[in-house]
Coordinates of C-alpha atoms in Angstrom, one line a residue:
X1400 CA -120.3 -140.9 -186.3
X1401 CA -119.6 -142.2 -182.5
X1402 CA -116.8 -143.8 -182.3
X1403 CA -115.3 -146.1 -179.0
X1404 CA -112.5 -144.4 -177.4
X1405 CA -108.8 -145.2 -178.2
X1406 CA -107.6 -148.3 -175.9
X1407 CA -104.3 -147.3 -174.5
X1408 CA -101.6 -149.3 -172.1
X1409 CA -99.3 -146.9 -170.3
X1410 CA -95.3 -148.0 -170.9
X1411 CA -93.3 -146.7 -168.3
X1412 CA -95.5 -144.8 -165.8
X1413 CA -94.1 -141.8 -165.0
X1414 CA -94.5 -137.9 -164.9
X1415 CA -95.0 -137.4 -169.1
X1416 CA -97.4 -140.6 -169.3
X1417 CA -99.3 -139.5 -166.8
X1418 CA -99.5 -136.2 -168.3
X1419 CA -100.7 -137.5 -171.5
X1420 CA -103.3 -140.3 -170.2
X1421 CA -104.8 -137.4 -167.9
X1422 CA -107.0 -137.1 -171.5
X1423 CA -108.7 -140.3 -170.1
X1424 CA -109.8 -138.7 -167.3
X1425 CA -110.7 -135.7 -168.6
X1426 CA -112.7 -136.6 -172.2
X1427 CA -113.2 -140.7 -171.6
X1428 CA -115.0 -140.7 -175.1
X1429 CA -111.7 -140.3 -176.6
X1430 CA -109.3 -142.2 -174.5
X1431 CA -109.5 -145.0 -172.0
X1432 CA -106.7 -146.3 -170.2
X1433 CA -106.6 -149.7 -169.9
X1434 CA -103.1 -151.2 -168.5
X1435 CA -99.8 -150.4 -167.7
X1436 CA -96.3 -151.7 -168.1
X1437 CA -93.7 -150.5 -165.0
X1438 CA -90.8 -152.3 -162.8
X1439 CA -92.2 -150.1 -160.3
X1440 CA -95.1 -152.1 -158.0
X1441 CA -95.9 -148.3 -156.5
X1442 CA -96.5 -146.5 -159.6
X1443 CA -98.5 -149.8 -161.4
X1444 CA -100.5 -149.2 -158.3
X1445 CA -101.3 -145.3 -158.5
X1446 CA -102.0 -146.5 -162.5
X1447 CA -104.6 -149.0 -161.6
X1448 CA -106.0 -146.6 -158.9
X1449 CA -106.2 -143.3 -161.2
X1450 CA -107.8 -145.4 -164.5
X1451 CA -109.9 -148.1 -162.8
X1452 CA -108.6 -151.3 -164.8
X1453 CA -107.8 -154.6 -162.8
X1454 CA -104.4 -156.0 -161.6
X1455 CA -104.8 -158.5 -164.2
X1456 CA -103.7 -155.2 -166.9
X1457 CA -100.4 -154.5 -164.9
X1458 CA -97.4 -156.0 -166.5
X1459 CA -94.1 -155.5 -164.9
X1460 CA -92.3 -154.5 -168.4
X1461 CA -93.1 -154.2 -172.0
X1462 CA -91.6 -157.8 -173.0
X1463 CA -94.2 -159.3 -170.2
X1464 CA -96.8 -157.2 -172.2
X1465 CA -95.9 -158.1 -175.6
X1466 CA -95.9 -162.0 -174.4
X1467 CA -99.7 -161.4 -173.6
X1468 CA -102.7 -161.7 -176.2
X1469 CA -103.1 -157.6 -177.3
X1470 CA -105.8 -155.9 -176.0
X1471 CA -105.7 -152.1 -176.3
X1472 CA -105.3 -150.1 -179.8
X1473 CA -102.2 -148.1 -179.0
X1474 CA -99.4 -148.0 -176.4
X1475 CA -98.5 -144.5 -174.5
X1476 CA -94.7 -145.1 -174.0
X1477 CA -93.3 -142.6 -171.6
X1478 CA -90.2 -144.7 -171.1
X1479 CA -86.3 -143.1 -170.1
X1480 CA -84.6 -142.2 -173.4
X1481 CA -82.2 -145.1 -173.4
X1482 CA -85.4 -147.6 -172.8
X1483 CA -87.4 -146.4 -176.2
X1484 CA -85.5 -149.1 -178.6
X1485 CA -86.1 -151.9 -176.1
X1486 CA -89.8 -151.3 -175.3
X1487 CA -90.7 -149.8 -178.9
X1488 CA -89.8 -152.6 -180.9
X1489 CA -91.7 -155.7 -179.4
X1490 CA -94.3 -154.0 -178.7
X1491 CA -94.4 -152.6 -182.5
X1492 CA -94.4 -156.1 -183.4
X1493 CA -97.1 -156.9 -181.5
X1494 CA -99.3 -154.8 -183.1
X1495 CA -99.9 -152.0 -181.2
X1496 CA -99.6 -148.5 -182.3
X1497 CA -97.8 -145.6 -180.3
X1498 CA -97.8 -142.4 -179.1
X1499 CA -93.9 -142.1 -177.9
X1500 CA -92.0 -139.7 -175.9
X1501 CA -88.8 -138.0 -177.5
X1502 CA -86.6 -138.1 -178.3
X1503 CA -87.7 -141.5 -179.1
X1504 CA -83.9 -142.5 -180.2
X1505 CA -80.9 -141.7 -178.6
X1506 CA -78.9 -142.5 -181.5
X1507 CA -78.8 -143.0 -185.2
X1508 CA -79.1 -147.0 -185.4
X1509 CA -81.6 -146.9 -182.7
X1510 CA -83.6 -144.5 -184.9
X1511 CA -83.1 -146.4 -187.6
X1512 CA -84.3 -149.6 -186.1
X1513 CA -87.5 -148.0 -184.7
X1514 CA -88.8 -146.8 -188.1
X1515 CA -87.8 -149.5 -190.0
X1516 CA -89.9 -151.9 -187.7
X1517 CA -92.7 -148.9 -187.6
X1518 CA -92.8 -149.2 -191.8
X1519 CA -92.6 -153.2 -191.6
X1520 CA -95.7 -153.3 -189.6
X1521 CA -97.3 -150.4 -190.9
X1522 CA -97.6 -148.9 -187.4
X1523 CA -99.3 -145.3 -186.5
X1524 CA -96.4 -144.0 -184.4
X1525 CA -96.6 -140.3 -183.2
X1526 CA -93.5 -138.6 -181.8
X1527 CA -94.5 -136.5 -178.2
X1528 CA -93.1 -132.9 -179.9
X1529 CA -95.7 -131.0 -177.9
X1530 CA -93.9 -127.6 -178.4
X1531 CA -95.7 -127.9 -182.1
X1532 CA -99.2 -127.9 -179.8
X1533 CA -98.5 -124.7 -177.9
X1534 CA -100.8 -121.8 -179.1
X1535 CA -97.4 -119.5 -179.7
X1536 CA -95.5 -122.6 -182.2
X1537 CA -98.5 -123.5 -184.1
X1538 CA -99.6 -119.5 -184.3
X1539 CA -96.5 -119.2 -186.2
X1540 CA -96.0 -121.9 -188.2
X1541 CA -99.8 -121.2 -189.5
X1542 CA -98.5 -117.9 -190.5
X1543 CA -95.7 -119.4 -192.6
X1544 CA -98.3 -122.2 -194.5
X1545 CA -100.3 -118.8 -195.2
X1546 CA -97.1 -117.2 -196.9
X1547 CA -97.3 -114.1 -194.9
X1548 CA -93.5 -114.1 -194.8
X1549 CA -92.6 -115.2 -197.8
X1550 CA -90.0 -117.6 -198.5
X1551 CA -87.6 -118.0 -195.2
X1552 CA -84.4 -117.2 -195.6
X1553 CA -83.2 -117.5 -192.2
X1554 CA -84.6 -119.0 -188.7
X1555 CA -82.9 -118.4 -185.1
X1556 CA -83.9 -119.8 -182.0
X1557 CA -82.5 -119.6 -178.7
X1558 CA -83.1 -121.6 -175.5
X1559 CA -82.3 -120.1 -171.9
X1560 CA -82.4 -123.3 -169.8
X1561 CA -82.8 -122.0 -166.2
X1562 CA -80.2 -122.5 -163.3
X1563 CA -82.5 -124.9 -161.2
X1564 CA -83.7 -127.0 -164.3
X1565 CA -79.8 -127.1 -165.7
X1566 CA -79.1 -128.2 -162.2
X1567 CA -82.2 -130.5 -161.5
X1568 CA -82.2 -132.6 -164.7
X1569 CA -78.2 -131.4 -166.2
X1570 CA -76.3 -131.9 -163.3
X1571 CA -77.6 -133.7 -160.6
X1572 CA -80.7 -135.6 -162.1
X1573 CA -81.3 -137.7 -164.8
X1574 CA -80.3 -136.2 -167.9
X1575 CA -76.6 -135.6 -166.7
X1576 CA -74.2 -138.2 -167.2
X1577 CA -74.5 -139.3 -171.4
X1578 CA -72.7 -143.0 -170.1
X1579 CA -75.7 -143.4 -167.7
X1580 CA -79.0 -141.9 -169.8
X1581 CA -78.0 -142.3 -173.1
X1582 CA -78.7 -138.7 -174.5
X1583 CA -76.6 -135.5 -175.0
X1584 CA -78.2 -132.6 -173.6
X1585 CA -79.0 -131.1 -177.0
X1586 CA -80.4 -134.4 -177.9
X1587 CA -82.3 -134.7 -174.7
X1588 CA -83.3 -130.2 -174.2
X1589 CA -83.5 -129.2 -177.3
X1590 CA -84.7 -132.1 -179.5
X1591 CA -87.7 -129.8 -179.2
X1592 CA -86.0 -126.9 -180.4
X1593 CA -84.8 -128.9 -183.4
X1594 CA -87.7 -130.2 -184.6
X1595 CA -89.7 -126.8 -184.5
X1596 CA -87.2 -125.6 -186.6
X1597 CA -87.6 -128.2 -189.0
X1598 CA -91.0 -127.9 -189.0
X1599 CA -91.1 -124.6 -189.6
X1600 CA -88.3 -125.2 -192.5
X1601 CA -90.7 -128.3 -193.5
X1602 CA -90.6 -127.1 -197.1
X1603 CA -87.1 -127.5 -197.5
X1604 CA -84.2 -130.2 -196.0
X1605 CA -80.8 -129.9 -194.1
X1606 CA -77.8 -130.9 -196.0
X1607 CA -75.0 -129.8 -193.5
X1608 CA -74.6 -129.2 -189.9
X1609 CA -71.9 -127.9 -187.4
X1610 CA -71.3 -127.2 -183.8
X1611 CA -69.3 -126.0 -180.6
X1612 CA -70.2 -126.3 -177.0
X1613 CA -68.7 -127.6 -174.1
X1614 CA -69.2 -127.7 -169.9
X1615 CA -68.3 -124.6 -168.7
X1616 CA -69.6 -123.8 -165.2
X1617 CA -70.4 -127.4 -162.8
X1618 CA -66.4 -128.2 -162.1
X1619 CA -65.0 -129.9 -159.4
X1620 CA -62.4 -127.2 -159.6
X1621 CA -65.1 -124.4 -159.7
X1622 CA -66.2 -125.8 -156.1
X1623 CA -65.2 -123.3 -153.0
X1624 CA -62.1 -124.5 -151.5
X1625 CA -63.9 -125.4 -148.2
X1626 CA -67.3 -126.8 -150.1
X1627 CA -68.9 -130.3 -148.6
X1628 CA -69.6 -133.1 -150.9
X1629 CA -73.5 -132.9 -149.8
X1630 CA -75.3 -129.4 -149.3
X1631 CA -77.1 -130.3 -146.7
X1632 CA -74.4 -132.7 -144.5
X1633 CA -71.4 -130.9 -144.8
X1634 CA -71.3 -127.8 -146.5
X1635 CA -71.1 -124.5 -144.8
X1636 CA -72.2 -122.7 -147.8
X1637 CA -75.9 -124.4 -147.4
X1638 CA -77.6 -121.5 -146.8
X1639 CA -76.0 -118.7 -149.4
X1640 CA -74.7 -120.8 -152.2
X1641 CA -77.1 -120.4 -155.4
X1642 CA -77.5 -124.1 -156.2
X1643 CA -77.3 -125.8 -152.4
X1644 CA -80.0 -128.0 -152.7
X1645 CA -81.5 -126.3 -149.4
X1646 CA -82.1 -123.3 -151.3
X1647 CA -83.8 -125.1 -154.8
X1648 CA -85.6 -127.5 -153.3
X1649 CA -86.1 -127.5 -149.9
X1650 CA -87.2 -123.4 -150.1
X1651 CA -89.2 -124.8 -153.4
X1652 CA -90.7 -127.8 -152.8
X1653 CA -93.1 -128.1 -155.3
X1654 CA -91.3 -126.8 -158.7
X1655 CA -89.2 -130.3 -159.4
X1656 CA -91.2 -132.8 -157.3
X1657 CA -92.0 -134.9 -159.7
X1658 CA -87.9 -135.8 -160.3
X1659 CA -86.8 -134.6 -157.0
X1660 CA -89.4 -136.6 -154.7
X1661 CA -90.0 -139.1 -156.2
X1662 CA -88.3 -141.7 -153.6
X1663 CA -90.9 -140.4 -151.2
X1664 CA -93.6 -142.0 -153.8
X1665 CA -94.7 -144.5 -150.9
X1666 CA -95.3 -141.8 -148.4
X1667 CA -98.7 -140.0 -149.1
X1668 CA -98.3 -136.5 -147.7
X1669 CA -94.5 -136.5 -147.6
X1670 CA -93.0 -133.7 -144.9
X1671 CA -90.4 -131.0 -145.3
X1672 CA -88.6 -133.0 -142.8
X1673 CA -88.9 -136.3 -144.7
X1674 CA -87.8 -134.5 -148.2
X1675 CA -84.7 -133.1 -145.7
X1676 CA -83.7 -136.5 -144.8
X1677 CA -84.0 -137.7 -148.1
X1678 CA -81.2 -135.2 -150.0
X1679 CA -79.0 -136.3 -146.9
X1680 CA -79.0 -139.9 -147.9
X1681 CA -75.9 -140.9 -149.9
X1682 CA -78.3 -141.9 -152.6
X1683 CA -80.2 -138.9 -153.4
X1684 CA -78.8 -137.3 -156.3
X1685 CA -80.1 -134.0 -155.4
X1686 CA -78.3 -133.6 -152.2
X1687 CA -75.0 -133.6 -153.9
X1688 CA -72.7 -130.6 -154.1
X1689 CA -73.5 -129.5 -157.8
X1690 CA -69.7 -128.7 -158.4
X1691 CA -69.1 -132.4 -157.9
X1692 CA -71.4 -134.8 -159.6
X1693 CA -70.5 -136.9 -162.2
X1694 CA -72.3 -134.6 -165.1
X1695 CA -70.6 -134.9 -168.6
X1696 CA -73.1 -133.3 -170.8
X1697 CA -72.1 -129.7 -172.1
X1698 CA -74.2 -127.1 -170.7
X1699 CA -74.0 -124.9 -173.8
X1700 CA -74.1 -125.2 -177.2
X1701 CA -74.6 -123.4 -180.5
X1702 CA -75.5 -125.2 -183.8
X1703 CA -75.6 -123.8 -187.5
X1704 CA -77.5 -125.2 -190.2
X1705 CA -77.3 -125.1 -194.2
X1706 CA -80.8 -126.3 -196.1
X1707 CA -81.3 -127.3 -199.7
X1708 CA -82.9 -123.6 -200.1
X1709 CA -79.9 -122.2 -199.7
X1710 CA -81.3 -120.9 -196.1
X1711 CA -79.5 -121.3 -193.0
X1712 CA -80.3 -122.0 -189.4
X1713 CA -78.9 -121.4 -185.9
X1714 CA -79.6 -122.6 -182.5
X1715 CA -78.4 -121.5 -179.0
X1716 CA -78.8 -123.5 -176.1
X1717 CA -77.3 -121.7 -172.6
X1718 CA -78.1 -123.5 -169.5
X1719 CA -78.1 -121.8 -165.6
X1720 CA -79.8 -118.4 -166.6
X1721 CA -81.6 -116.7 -164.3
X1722 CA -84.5 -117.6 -166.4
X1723 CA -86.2 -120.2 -168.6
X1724 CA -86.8 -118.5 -172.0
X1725 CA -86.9 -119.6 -175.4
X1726 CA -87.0 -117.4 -178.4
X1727 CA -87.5 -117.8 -182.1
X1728 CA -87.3 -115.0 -185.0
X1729 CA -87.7 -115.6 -188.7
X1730 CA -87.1 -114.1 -191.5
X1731 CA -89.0 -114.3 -195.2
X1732 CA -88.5 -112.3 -198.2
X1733 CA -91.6 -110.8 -197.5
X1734 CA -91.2 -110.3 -193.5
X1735 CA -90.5 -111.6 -190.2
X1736 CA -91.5 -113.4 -187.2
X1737 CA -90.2 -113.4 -183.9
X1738 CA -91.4 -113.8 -180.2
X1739 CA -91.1 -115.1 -177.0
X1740 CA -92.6 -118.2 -176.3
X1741 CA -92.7 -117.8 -172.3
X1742 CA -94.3 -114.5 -172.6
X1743 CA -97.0 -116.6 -175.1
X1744 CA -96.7 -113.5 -178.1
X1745 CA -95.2 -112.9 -181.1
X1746 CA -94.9 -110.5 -183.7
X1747 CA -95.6 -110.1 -187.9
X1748 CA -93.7 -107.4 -189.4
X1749 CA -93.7 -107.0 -193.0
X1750 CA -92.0 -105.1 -195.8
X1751 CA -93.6 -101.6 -196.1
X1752 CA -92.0 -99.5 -198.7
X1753 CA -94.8 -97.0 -199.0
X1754 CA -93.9 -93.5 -198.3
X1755 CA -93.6 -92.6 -194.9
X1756 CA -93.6 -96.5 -193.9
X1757 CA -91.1 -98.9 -193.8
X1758 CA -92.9 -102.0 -192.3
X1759 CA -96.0 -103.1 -191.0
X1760 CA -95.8 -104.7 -187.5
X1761 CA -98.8 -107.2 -185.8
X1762 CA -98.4 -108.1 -182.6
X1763 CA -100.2 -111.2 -181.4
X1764 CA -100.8 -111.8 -177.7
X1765 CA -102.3 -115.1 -177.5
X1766 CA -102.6 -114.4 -173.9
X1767 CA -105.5 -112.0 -174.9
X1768 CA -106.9 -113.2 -178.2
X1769 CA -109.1 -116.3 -176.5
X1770 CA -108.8 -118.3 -179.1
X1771 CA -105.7 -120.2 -179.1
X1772 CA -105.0 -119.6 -175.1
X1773 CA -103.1 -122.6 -173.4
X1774 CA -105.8 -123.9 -172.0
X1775 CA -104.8 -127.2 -171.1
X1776 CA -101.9 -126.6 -168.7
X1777 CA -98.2 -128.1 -169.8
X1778 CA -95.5 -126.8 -171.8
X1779 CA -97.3 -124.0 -173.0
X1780 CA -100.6 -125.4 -173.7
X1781 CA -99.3 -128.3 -175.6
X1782 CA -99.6 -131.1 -173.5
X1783 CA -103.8 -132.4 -173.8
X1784 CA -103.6 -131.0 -177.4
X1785 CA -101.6 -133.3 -178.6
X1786 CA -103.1 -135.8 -176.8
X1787 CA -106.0 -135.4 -178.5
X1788 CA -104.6 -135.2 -181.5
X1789 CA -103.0 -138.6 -181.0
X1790 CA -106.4 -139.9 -180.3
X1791 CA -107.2 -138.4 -183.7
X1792 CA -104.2 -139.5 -185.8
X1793 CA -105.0 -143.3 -184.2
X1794 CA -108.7 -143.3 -185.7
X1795 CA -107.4 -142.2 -189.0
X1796 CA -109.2 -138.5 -188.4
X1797 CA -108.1 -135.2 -189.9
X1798 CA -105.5 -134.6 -187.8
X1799 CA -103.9 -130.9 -187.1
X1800 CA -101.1 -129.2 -188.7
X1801 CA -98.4 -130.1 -185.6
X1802 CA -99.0 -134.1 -186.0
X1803 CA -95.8 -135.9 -185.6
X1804 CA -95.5 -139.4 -186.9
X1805 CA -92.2 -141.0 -186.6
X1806 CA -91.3 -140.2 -190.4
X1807 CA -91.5 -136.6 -189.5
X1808 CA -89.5 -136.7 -186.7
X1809 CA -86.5 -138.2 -187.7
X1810 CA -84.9 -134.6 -189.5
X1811 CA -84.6 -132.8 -186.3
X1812 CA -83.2 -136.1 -184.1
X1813 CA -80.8 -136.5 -187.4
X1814 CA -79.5 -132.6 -186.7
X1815 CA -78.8 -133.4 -183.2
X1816 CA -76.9 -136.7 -183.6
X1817 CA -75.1 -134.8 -186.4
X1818 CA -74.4 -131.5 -184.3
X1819 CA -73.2 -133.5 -181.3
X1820 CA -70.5 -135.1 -183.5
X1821 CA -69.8 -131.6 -185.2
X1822 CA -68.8 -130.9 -181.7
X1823 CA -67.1 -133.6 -181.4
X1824 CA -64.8 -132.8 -183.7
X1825 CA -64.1 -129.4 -182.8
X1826 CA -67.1 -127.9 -184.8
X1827 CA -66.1 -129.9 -188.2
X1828 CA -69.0 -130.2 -190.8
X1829 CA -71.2 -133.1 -190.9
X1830 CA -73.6 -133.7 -193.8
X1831 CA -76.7 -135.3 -194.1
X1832 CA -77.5 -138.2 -196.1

C-alpha cells in the first residue's frame, strides 16, 4: 500500500536535524520537510532553501509554532539539551508527534514531565539513540535475542573520548560548563553508552547504581607559567602546545566545523583567514587557552551497575585520548561478545569443552560482510537508519529491533542522573525506583 510521506517541522535547526531531515532529500516518499522553528533568521533561511517550503512555514520558536493551526505529522526536534522540556511539551500538546534528540532530559523532573505529557496525549515520541542503528550495536544485540550467549552475566563498555572532541565540545564548546548547558558530561557523552547497555540488558532492570570521576587534566593551575589567555593572541606556545586552537582547528578545518564555524554561517565560502580572526575575537570560545575556560564537567568517569538478574555492569568514560574508541564485551553463560565499534567488528566466542577445544571464536567484520555496512554515513551507519525507522514507527509500520520510544529510553537517562549523584557523593549508592 502507498502511503504519503511523513510531514515533519524541523525544531531547532542545527547540525543533528539537519542530519536527520537529509532522509527528505534523499527518499522524499518517506519524508518531507515542511517547516522549521529557529531564533536563528540564517539557519530558517538555509531550511527553507534546502526543503523548498515557503517563509510562511518558518516560525521563530516552538511556542510561535504551537500558537499556529498544525500542519505536519511529527516534529524533528534537534534542540540544545536544556531547550528539550520547553519545546517538547507545547508542541506535544499540540498534537504533534516527535522524533527527539538525547538526551531528551537533562534531569529527572524534566523527564518525568516529558513522558507524562507524551502518555496524556498518547504521542509517538522516538528518542535519537542512533548507536542502536549502527551495523556493529544492532549485529550484537541480534546475537543476544538469538541466545547465542546465553544468559548475560556481565556487560563492560568503555568510551575513549578523543583529545580534540574532549576539548571541542568538553572544554571549550558547548557541552562544558553544567550551569550553562544543563547536562553532565556522562549525561550529555555517554547517554549513548547507557542506553546500549540497557538495551542489550533489556531483559532484565537496574536496581542500584554508583560512581567516581572527577576533572583531572583542563586546570588553570595545569596552564604553563607563561601561557596567554587566547592561543592565538597571546600565547607563545601557539604553535607546539597539543590543544592551541591553531593546531586543532585551524591545521583541521574541517573535522569540528559544524561547532567551531559556525559564526561564519553568513559568510558562504568562509577563509582560513576569516576562521583566524574569528578564534581571536573575545567571543569565540575556541580561541581560548584550554587550561582556562570555565569547564566544570568531569572529564572521566567510571560507573558500576547491579540488575535484578543478579548481573552487573560497568562503564568507563576517559576523555583526551589520543583516539576516539569505544568498546563493549559481554559475557553469557554460554559465551561472549566483544568488539570495537570504530574498527566496525566484533567477535562470538563460545564455550567449547570438546577435547582438544576450549571455545569456538566468530569474527564478524561488518566492514566485509555487505550486508549490514554503514552505508548511510554518521555515527557508524546510524544516522539515515534511524531516520527511516522513525518514518516507520510514525506510520504505525513494523518497526526494527533498535526503535526507541520515549518509554524505552528513560532506564539509561535514569542510570546517568543516578551515577552523577553517586558521584556526588563520593561514589555512594543510589537505587532505582
Amino acid at each position: 500500500m502507498n502511503q504519503q510521506p511523513v510531514s515533519a517541522i524541523i525544531v531547532g535547526a542545527g547540525h543533528r536535524a539537519f542530519v536527520y531531515s537529509k532522509l527528505a532529500l534523499n527518499a522524499p516518499d518517506k519524508l518531507k520537510i515542511v517547516g522549521v522553528a529557529d531564533p536563528d533568521p540564517i539557519r530558517r533561511k538555509k531550511a527553507m532553501e534546502t526543503f523548498g517550503f515557503s517563509e510562511n512555514a518558518c516560525f521563530e520558536n516552538a511556542d510561535a509554532l504551537a500558537a499556529a493551526p498544525k500542519f505536519a505529522d511529527a516534529i524533528i526536534n534537534g534542540t540544545m539539551d536544556q531547550q528539550h522540556l520547553q519545546t517538547a511539551i507545547p508542541l506535544l500538546n499540540k498534537g504533534y508527534d516527535m522524533l527527539l534528540e538525547k538526551p531528551f532530559a537533562v534531569c529527572r523532573e524534566d523527564m518525568e514531565q516529558i513522558v507524562c505529557c507524551a502518555g496524556k496525549n498518547h504521542s509517538k515520541v522516538m528518542i535519537c539513540h542512533v548507536l542502536r542503528y549502527t551495523p556493529f550495536y544492532y549485529g550484537i544485540k541480534q546475537r543476544i535475542v538469538n541466545g547465542e550467549i546465553g544468559d548475560i552475566i556481565n556487560i563492560q563498555t568503555i568510551e575513549n573520548v578523543s583529545y580534540h572532541h574532549l576539548s571541542t565540545s568538553y572544554v571549550r564548546g558547548k557541552w562544558a560548563n553544567s550551569d550553562k548547558c544543563g547536562t553532565s558530561m556522562l549525561l550529555a557523552k555517554c547517554c549513548h553508552d547507557l542506553d546500549i547497555m540497557m538495551w542489550m540488558m533489556s531483559e532484565t532492570k537496574p536496581v542500584a547504581v554508583s560512581s567516581f570521576g572527577g576533572r583531572y587534566q583542563f586546570r588553570p593551575e595545569n596552564a604553563p607559567a607563561d601561557a596567554g589567555t587566547r592561543c592565538l593572541v597571546d600565547c607563545p606556545h601557539v604553535n607546539t602546545c597539543l590543544f592551541s586552537a591553531k593546531r586543532l582547528y585551524l591545521d583541521h578545518p574541517d573535522r569540528w566545523a559544524f561547532y567551531v564555524w559556525d559564526a561564519l554561517e553568513d559568510i558562504e565560502n568562509p577563509t582560513l583567514a576569516d576562521k583566524e580572526a574569528l578564534l581571536k575575537r573575545e567571543d569565540c570560545p575556541y580561541g581560548r587557552c584550554i587550561y582556562q575556560c570555565d569547564n566544570n564537567v568531569v572529564d572521566h568517569q567510571s560507573v558500576l551497575l547491579q540488575f535484578a538478574s543478579g548481573a552487573t555492569g560497568t562503564h568507563n568514560m576517559t576523555g583526551g585520548s589520543s583516539a576516539p574508541l569505544r568498546r563493549i564485551h559481554i559475557i553469557g553463560t554460554r559465551g561472549e561478545i566483544y568488539g570495537n565499534f570504530e574498527e566496525s567488528k566484533f567477535y562470538v566466542s563460545k564455550i567449547d569443552p570438546a577435547p582438544g577445544k576450549e571455545c569456538d571464536i566468530e569474527e564478524v567484520d561488518l566492514n566485509v560482510t555487505g550486508d549490514m555496512v554503514g552505508a548511510y554515513g554518521g555515527h557508524g551507519g546510524g544516522d539515515e537508519r534511524l531516520a527511516e525507522d522513525f518514518v516507520r514507527f510514525i506510520r504505525g509500520e513494523e518497526t526494527s529491533l533498535a526503535c526507541t520510544s520515549i518509554f524505552d529510553s528513560t532506564a539509561g537517562h535514569l542510570a546517568v542522573y543516578l551515577a552523577d549523584a553517586s558521584r556526588e557523593h563520593g561514589g555512594a549508592v543510589q537505587l532505582f525506583d
